[in-house]
XYZ file of C-alpha atoms in Angstrom:
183
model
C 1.551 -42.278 -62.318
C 1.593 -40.882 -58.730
C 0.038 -42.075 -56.058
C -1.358 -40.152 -52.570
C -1.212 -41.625 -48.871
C -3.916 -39.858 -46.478
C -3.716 -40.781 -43.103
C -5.870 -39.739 -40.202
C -6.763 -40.825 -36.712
C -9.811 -38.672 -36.826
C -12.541 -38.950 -38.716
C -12.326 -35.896 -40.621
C -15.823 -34.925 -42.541
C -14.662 -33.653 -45.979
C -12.293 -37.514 -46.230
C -14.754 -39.818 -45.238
C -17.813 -38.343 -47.396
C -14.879 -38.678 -50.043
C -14.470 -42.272 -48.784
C -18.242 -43.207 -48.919
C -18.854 -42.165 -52.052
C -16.172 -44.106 -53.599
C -13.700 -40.887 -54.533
C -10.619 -41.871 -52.430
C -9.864 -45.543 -51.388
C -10.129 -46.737 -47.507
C -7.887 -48.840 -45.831
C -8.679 -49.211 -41.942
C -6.416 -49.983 -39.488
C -7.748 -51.370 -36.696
C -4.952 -51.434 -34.015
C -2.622 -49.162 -32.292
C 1.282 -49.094 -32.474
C 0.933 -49.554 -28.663
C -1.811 -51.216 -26.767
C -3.183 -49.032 -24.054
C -6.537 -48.884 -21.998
C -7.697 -45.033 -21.392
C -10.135 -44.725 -18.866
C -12.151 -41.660 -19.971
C -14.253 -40.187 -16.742
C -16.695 -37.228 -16.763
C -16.727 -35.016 -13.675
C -19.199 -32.772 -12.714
C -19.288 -29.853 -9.938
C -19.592 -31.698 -7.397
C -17.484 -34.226 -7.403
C -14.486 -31.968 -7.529
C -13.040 -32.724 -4.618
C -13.022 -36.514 -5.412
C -11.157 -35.450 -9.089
C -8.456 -33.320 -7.356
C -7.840 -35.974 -5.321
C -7.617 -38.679 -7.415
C -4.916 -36.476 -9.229
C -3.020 -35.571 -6.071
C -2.523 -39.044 -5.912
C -1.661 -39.632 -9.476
C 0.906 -37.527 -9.012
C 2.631 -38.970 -6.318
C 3.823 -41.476 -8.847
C 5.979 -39.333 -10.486
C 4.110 -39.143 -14.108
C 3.278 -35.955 -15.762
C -0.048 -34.415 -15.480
C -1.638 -32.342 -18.537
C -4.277 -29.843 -17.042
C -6.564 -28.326 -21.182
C -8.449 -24.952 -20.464
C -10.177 -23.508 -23.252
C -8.543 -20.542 -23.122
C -5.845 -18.361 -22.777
C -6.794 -15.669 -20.764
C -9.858 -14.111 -19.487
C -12.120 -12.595 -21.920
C -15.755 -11.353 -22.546
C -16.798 -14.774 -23.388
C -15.358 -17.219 -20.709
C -14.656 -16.374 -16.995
C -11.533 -16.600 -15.264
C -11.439 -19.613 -14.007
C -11.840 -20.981 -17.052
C -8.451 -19.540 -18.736
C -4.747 -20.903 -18.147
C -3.439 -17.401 -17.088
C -5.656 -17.719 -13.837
C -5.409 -21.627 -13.451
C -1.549 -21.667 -13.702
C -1.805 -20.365 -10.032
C -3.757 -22.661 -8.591
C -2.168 -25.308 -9.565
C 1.204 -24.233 -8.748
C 0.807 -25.475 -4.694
C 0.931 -29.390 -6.097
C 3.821 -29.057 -7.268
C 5.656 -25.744 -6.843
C 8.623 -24.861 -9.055
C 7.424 -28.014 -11.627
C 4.420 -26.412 -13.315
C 4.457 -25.103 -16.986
C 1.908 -22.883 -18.905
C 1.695 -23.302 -22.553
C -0.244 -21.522 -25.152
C -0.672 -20.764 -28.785
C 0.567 -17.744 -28.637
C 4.307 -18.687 -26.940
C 7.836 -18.415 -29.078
C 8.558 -21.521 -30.369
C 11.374 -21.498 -28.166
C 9.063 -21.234 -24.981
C 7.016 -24.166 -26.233
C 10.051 -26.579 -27.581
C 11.162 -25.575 -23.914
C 8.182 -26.562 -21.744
C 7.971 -29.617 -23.822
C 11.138 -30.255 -23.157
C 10.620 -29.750 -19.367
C 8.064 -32.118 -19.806
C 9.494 -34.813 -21.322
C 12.773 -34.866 -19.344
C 11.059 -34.913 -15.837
C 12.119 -31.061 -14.656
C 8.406 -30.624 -14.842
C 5.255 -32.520 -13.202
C 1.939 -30.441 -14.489
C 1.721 -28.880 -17.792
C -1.371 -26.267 -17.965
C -2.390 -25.492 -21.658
C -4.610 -24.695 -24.281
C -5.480 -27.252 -27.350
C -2.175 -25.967 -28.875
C -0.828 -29.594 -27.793
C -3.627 -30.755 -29.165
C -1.216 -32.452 -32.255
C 1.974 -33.610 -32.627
C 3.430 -34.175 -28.937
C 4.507 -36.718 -27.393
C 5.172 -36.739 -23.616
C 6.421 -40.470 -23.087
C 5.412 -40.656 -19.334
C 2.183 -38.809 -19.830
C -0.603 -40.872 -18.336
C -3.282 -38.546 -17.220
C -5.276 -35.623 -18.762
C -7.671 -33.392 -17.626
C -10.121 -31.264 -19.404
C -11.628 -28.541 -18.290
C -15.183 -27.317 -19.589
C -15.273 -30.412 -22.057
C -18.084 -29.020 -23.490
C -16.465 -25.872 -25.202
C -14.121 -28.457 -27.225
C -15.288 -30.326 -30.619
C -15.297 -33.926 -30.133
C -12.924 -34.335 -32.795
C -10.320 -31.902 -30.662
C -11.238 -33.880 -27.403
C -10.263 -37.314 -29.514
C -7.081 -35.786 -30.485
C -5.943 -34.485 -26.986
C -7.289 -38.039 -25.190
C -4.898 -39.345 -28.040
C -1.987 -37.708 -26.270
C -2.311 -40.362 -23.321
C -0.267 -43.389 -22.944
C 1.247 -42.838 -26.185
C 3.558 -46.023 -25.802
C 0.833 -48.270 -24.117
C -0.471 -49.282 -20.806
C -2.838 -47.454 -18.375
C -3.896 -43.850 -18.907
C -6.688 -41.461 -17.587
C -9.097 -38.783 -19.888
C -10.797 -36.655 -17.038
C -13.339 -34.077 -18.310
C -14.261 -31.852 -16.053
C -17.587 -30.238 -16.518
C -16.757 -26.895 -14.458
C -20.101 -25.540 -14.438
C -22.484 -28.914 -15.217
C -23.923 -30.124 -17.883
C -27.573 -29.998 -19.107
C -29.112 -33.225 -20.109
């Protein structure tokens, strides 16, 4: 007889409805490979100036920085300034010559190489869509930022906070509310 192994660091609907009503078994695991304390922060419009410089400093100490817009590039939908084609540039003056875009849409060789920027130090900022949302690992990575939060599922924003302080200690979820929030 065979046997399946689910695993899942997000509660996913379909598996825990499964779970409750007795159709799968649930083992919980209820620590962490690594222990780590993320400090998860919500910024609104104005208190940008205190964000931008709490990363400026951040990034004097030498760790990577990973900057999440919601999308690619500008579109009917979402304005400019909320697209990594038009926020690559800004960011560029922190750290000139050590920023990297990545996006769904890149060869895999363009991502495996801007991760690999990443991870190896040749690169400080990484400005991307969710498509890092899974499955990487930047060891040094202490520090996210999200921008417009609010046009990402919770489950997505979980998943991308999960990408801080991967082997332990101290790391930082900022989520940057671009245009406010309503109550």
């Amino acid at each position: 007889s065979g046997h399946l192994l689910t695993s899942s660091a997000t509660c996913i609907p379909r598996s825990q409805a499964l779970a409750k009503y007795g159709a799968i078994g649930l083992s919980v695991l209820d620590n962490t490979h690594a222990k780590k304390d993320i400090r998860t922060s919500l910024w609104m419009p104005d208190q940008r100036r205190e964000l931008f410089t709490e990363i400026r400093e951040y990034l004097r100490t030498g760790d990577p920085l990973l900057v999440i817009y919601p999308t690619k590039s500008p579109g009917k939908l979402l304005p400019p300034e909320l697209s990594v084609e038009h926020a690559a540039v800004r960011w560029e003056p922190l750290s000139p010559g050590r920023v990297r875009v990545l996006d769904g849409d890149a060869p895999d060789e363009v991502k495996s190489s801007v991760i690999s920027d990443m991870k190896e130090g040749r690169a400080d900022i990484l400005i991307s869509t969710t498509v890092v949302e899974v499955g990487i690992t930047i060891p040094k990575l202490r520090r996210i930022a999200l921008v417009a939060p609010e046009r990402l599922g919770l489950t997505t924003i979980h998943q991308l906070r999960g990408r801080v302080a991967r082997r332990g200690g101290q790391g930082w979820c900022d989520l940057f509310a671009v245009n406010g929030l309503t109550p």
